[in-house]
Amino acid sequence: MLVYDPFLSEEDARQLAVTKVSLEQLFTTADVVSLHTPALEETHNMITEGHIASMKEGATLINTARGWVLDELALIDVLQQRSDLYAVLDVTDPEPPEETSLLYDLPNVILTPHLAGNIAKERERHGQAVLEELQRYLAGEPLQHAITQEQAQIMA
């Protein structure tokens, strides 16, 4: 499995059994590119027309990250020219797309409603995890899900 992540160390990549590649190489070689980047100033429109146009024949782009990481006008342009490419968009910018957006009409686009949250049993499990973490904190025990300030700045 290929991955582009400027914050992933080579050692962590080995442990995860993934191969780190450049963003450009990811787009030119992957059958499916799935975006999971946070909305940061440096990620705004980081996926450009060049990335999308370079995708191999029959490839699919999935965006479940944030709409603003993907240049949607460029995506529309490329998808109009390349019916062999597909896009599955759980997020858009703006969200939902404007009523006149061509994303609704392109046959190679699937739009899904951005749920952005937990449902059913997930809420119960997350609530239990928060409670258990709070109990560890109050007991002075090490936290199982602690993150550093640096990690928080690059998380989705």
PDB file of C-alpha atoms in Angstrom:
ATOM      1  CA  MET A   1       0.000   0.000   0.000  1.00  0.00           C
ATOM      2  CA  LEU A   2       1.276   3.445  -0.932  1.00  0.00           C
ATOM      3  CA  VAL A   3       1.040   6.454   1.362  1.00  0.00           C
ATOM      4  CA  TYR A   4       1.929  10.112   1.189  1.00  0.00           C
ATOM      5  CA  ASP A   5       2.343  11.660   4.626  1.00  0.00           C
ATOM      6  CA  PRO A   6       5.043  14.241   5.314  1.00  0.00           C
ATOM      7  CA  PHE A   7       4.773  13.505   9.045  1.00  0.00           C
ATOM      8  CA  LEU A   8       5.130   9.724   8.836  1.00  0.00           C
ATOM      9  CA  SER A   9       8.620   8.487   9.625  1.00  0.00           C
ATOM     10  CA  GLU A  10      10.269   5.738   7.584  1.00  0.00           C
ATOM     11  CA  GLU A  11      10.269   3.546  10.702  1.00  0.00           C
ATOM     12  CA  ASP A  12       6.542   4.052  11.269  1.00  0.00           C
ATOM     13  CA  ALA A  13       5.911   3.328   7.579  1.00  0.00           C
ATOM     14  CA  ARG A  14       7.782   0.013   7.922  1.00  0.00           C
ATOM     15  CA  GLN A  15       5.766  -0.890  11.029  1.00  0.00           C
ATOM     16  CA  LEU A  16       2.538  -0.112   9.176  1.00  0.00           C
ATOM     17  CA  ALA A  17       3.740  -2.095   6.136  1.00  0.00           C
ATOM     18  CA  VAL A  18       3.220   0.868   3.798  1.00  0.00           C
ATOM     19  CA  THR A  19       5.487   2.456   1.213  1.00  0.00           C
ATOM     20  CA  LYS A  20       6.018   6.204   1.459  1.00  0.00           C
ATOM     21  CA  VAL A  21       5.891   8.001  -1.895  1.00  0.00           C
ATOM     22  CA  SER A  22       5.634  11.573  -3.094  1.00  0.00           C
ATOM     23  CA  LEU A  23       2.193  13.076  -3.607  1.00  0.00           C
ATOM     24  CA  GLU A  24       2.843  13.099  -7.337  1.00  0.00           C
ATOM     25  CA  GLN A  25       3.857   9.424  -7.374  1.00  0.00           C
ATOM     26  CA  LEU A  26       0.779   8.495  -5.357  1.00  0.00           C
ATOM     27  CA  PHE A  27      -1.514  10.009  -7.969  1.00  0.00           C
ATOM     28  CA  THR A  28       0.281   8.491 -10.954  1.00  0.00           C
ATOM     29  CA  THR A  29       0.475   4.936  -9.574  1.00  0.00           C
ATOM     30  CA  ALA A  30      -2.475   4.255  -7.251  1.00  0.00           C
ATOM     31  CA  ASP A  31      -5.720   2.668  -8.399  1.00  0.00           C
ATOM     32  CA  VAL A  32      -7.516   4.456  -5.560  1.00  0.00           C
ATOM     33  CA  VAL A  33      -6.395   7.658  -3.856  1.00  0.00           C
ATOM     34  CA  SER A  34      -8.177   8.281  -0.566  1.00  0.00           C
ATOM     35  CA  LEU A  35      -7.677  11.673   1.101  1.00  0.00           C
ATOM     36  CA  HIS A  36      -7.429  11.952   4.885  1.00  0.00           C
ATOM     37  CA  THR A  37      -5.651  15.242   5.437  1.00  0.00           C
ATOM     38  CA  PRO A  38      -6.699  17.927   7.921  1.00  0.00           C
ATOM     39  CA  ALA A  39      -7.877  21.388   6.924  1.00  0.00           C
ATOM     40  CA  LEU A  40      -4.761  23.502   7.416  1.00  0.00           C
ATOM     41  CA  GLU A  41      -3.619  26.605   5.565  1.00  0.00           C
ATOM     42  CA  GLU A  42      -0.940  24.530   3.851  1.00  0.00           C
ATOM     43  CA  THR A  43      -3.471  21.890   2.724  1.00  0.00           C
ATOM     44  CA  HIS A  44      -5.872  24.316   1.027  1.00  0.00           C
ATOM     45  CA  ASN A  45      -6.250  23.132  -2.606  1.00  0.00           C
ATOM     46  CA  MET A  46      -3.205  20.893  -2.176  1.00  0.00           C
ATOM     47  CA  ILE A  47      -4.761  18.441  -4.658  1.00  0.00           C
ATOM     48  CA  THR A  48      -4.463  20.218  -7.974  1.00  0.00           C
ATOM     49  CA  GLU A  49      -5.553  19.692 -11.546  1.00  0.00           C
ATOM     50  CA  GLY A  50      -2.116  18.249 -12.282  1.00  0.00           C
ATOM     51  CA  HIS A  51      -2.539  15.582  -9.603  1.00  0.00           C
ATOM     52  CA  ILE A  52      -5.991  14.586 -10.803  1.00  0.00           C
ATOM     53  CA  ALA A  53      -5.084  14.616 -14.494  1.00  0.00           C
ATOM     54  CA  SER A  54      -2.068  12.399 -13.820  1.00  0.00           C
ATOM     55  CA  MET A  55      -4.176   9.574 -12.377  1.00  0.00           C
ATOM     56  CA  LYS A  56      -3.921   6.271 -14.185  1.00  0.00           C
ATOM     57  CA  GLU A  57      -6.758   5.016 -16.338  1.00  0.00           C
ATOM     58  CA  GLY A  58      -9.781   3.840 -14.330  1.00  0.00           C
ATOM     59  CA  ALA A  59      -8.515   5.297 -11.039  1.00  0.00           C
ATOM     60  CA  THR A  60     -10.788   6.595  -8.285  1.00  0.00           C
ATOM     61  CA  LEU A  61     -10.317   9.607  -6.022  1.00  0.00           C
ATOM     62  CA  ILE A  62     -12.074   9.473  -2.641  1.00  0.00           C
ATOM     63  CA  ASN A  63     -12.303  12.538  -0.424  1.00  0.00           C
ATOM     64  CA  THR A  64     -13.514  11.994   3.121  1.00  0.00           C
ATOM     65  CA  ALA A  65     -11.100  14.577   4.535  1.00  0.00           C
ATOM     66  CA  ARG A  66     -12.135  18.182   4.015  1.00  0.00           C
ATOM     67  CA  GLY A  67     -13.534  19.760   0.864  1.00  0.00           C
ATOM     68  CA  TRP A  68     -11.018  22.527   0.735  1.00  0.00           C
ATOM     69  CA  VAL A  69      -8.008  20.219   0.260  1.00  0.00           C
ATOM     70  CA  LEU A  70      -9.209  19.485  -3.267  1.00  0.00           C
ATOM     71  CA  ASP A  71      -9.447  22.037  -6.089  1.00  0.00           C
ATOM     72  CA  GLU A  72     -13.032  21.189  -7.077  1.00  0.00           C
ATOM     73  CA  LEU A  73     -13.121  23.307 -10.230  1.00  0.00           C
ATOM     74  CA  ALA A  74     -10.027  21.459 -11.433  1.00  0.00           C
ATOM     75  CA  LEU A  75     -11.620  18.153 -10.461  1.00  0.00           C
ATOM     76  CA  ILE A  76     -14.708  18.982 -12.504  1.00  0.00           C
ATOM     77  CA  ASP A  77     -12.590  20.008 -15.503  1.00  0.00           C
ATOM     78  CA  VAL A  78     -10.575  16.793 -15.434  1.00  0.00           C
ATOM     79  CA  LEU A  79     -13.601  14.550 -14.891  1.00  0.00           C
ATOM     80  CA  GLN A  80     -15.369  16.163 -17.840  1.00  0.00           C
ATOM     81  CA  GLN A  81     -12.377  15.326 -20.039  1.00  0.00           C
ATOM     82  CA  ARG A  82     -11.624  11.898 -18.540  1.00  0.00           C
ATOM     83  CA  SER A  83     -14.701   9.726 -18.170  1.00  0.00           C
ATOM     84  CA  ASP A  84     -12.404   6.871 -17.129  1.00  0.00           C
ATOM     85  CA  LEU A  85     -11.720   8.557 -13.770  1.00  0.00           C
ATOM     86  CA  TYR A  86     -14.083   8.493 -10.813  1.00  0.00           C
ATOM     87  CA  ALA A  87     -14.562  10.634  -7.730  1.00  0.00           C
ATOM     88  CA  VAL A  88     -16.366   9.715  -4.536  1.00  0.00           C
ATOM     89  CA  LEU A  89     -16.898  12.853  -2.467  1.00  0.00           C
ATOM     90  CA  ASP A  90     -18.113  12.741   1.114  1.00  0.00           C
ATOM     91  CA  VAL A  91     -17.004  16.348   1.602  1.00  0.00           C
ATOM     92  CA  THR A  92     -17.082  19.370  -0.688  1.00  0.00           C
ATOM     93  CA  ASP A  93     -16.324  23.073  -0.515  1.00  0.00           C
ATOM     94  CA  PRO A  94     -18.843  24.536   0.050  1.00  0.00           C
ATOM     95  CA  GLU A  95     -20.788  21.816   1.749  1.00  0.00           C
ATOM     96  CA  PRO A  96     -23.176  20.863   0.288  1.00  0.00           C
ATOM     97  CA  PRO A  97     -22.160  21.911  -3.228  1.00  0.00           C
ATOM     98  CA  GLU A  98     -24.007  24.854  -4.717  1.00  0.00           C
ATOM     99  CA  GLU A  99     -27.206  23.853  -6.523  1.00  0.00           C
ATOM    100  CA  THR A 100     -25.620  24.702  -9.863  1.00  0.00           C
ATOM    101  CA  SER A 101     -22.498  22.590  -9.259  1.00  0.00           C
ATOM    102  CA  LEU A 102     -21.641  20.178 -12.053  1.00  0.00           C
ATOM    103  CA  LEU A 103     -20.712  17.643  -9.370  1.00  0.00           C
ATOM    104  CA  TYR A 104     -24.407  16.691  -9.271  1.00  0.00           C
ATOM    105  CA  ASP A 105     -24.510  15.900 -12.988  1.00  0.00           C
ATOM    106  CA  LEU A 106     -21.227  14.204 -13.782  1.00  0.00           C
ATOM    107  CA  PRO A 107     -21.735  10.452 -14.295  1.00  0.00           C
ATOM    108  CA  ASN A 108     -18.308   9.686 -12.828  1.00  0.00           C
ATOM    109  CA  VAL A 109     -18.980  11.444  -9.491  1.00  0.00           C
ATOM    110  CA  ILE A 110     -20.661   9.944  -6.466  1.00  0.00           C
ATOM    111  CA  LEU A 111     -21.683  12.424  -3.769  1.00  0.00           C
ATOM    112  CA  THR A 112     -22.420  11.143  -0.292  1.00  0.00           C
ATOM    113  CA  PRO A 113     -23.809  13.169   2.614  1.00  0.00           C
ATOM    114  CA  HIS A 114     -21.058  14.144   5.022  1.00  0.00           C
ATOM    115  CA  LEU A 115     -22.068  12.533   8.279  1.00  0.00           C
ATOM    116  CA  ALA A 116     -19.165  14.024  10.282  1.00  0.00           C
ATOM    117  CA  GLY A 117     -19.992  12.217  13.439  1.00  0.00           C
ATOM    118  CA  ASN A 118     -20.829   9.049  15.207  1.00  0.00           C
ATOM    119  CA  ILE A 119     -24.058   7.133  15.249  1.00  0.00           C
ATOM    120  CA  ALA A 120     -25.621   4.377  17.326  1.00  0.00           C
ATOM    121  CA  LYS A 121     -23.114   2.147  19.149  1.00  0.00           C
ATOM    122  CA  GLU A 122     -20.176   4.332  18.114  1.00  0.00           C
ATOM    123  CA  ARG A 123     -21.341   7.092  20.448  1.00  0.00           C
ATOM    124  CA  GLU A 124     -21.613   4.662  23.313  1.00  0.00           C
ATOM    125  CA  ARG A 125     -18.095   3.278  22.669  1.00  0.00           C
ATOM    126  CA  HIS A 126     -16.590   6.754  22.365  1.00  0.00           C
ATOM    127  CA  GLY A 127     -18.321   7.897  25.527  1.00  0.00           C
ATOM    128  CA  GLN A 128     -16.982   4.854  27.370  1.00  0.00           C
ATOM    129  CA  ALA A 129     -13.470   5.529  26.058  1.00  0.00           C
ATOM    130  CA  VAL A 130     -13.640   9.151  27.257  1.00  0.00           C
ATOM    131  CA  LEU A 131     -14.844   8.029  30.684  1.00  0.00           C
ATOM    132  CA  GLU A 132     -12.050   5.457  30.983  1.00  0.00           C
ATOM    133  CA  GLU A 133      -9.450   8.026  29.915  1.00  0.00           C
ATOM    134  CA  LEU A 134     -10.790  10.498  32.484  1.00  0.00           C
ATOM    135  CA  GLN A 135     -10.577   7.838  35.193  1.00  0.00           C
ATOM    136  CA  ARG A 136      -6.925   7.165  34.267  1.00  0.00           C
ATOM    137  CA  TYR A 137      -6.197  10.906  34.372  1.00  0.00           C
ATOM    138  CA  LEU A 138      -7.811  11.336  37.800  1.00  0.00           C
ATOM    139  CA  ALA A 139      -5.932   8.298  39.122  1.00  0.00           C
ATOM    140  CA  GLY A 140      -2.622   9.726  37.859  1.00  0.00           C
ATOM    141  CA  GLU A 141      -2.172   6.837  35.431  1.00  0.00           C
ATOM    142  CA  PRO A 142      -0.703   7.165  31.939  1.00  0.00           C
ATOM    143  CA  LEU A 143      -3.292   8.056  29.320  1.00  0.00           C
ATOM    144  CA  GLN A 144      -3.886   5.584  26.503  1.00  0.00           C
ATOM    145  CA  HIS A 145      -4.997   8.180  23.953  1.00  0.00           C
ATOM    146  CA  ALA A 146      -2.873  11.212  24.779  1.00  0.00           C
ATOM    147  CA  ILE A 147      -1.756  13.468  21.948  1.00  0.00           C
ATOM    148  CA  THR A 148       0.875  16.174  21.963  1.00  0.00           C
ATOM    149  CA  GLN A 149       0.288  19.779  20.964  1.00  0.00           C
ATOM    150  CA  GLU A 150       2.333  19.102  17.818  1.00  0.00           C
ATOM    151  CA  GLN A 151       0.117  16.136  16.906  1.00  0.00           C
ATOM    152  CA  ALA A 152      -3.052  18.160  17.452  1.00  0.00           C
ATOM    153  CA  GLN A 153      -1.886  20.753  14.923  1.00  0.00           C
ATOM    154  CA  ILE A 154      -1.724  18.238  12.080  1.00  0.00           C
ATOM    155  CA  MET A 155      -4.715  16.049  12.892  1.00  0.00           C
ATOM    156  CA  ALA A 156      -7.967  16.196  10.964  1.00  0.00           C
TER     157      ALA A 156
END
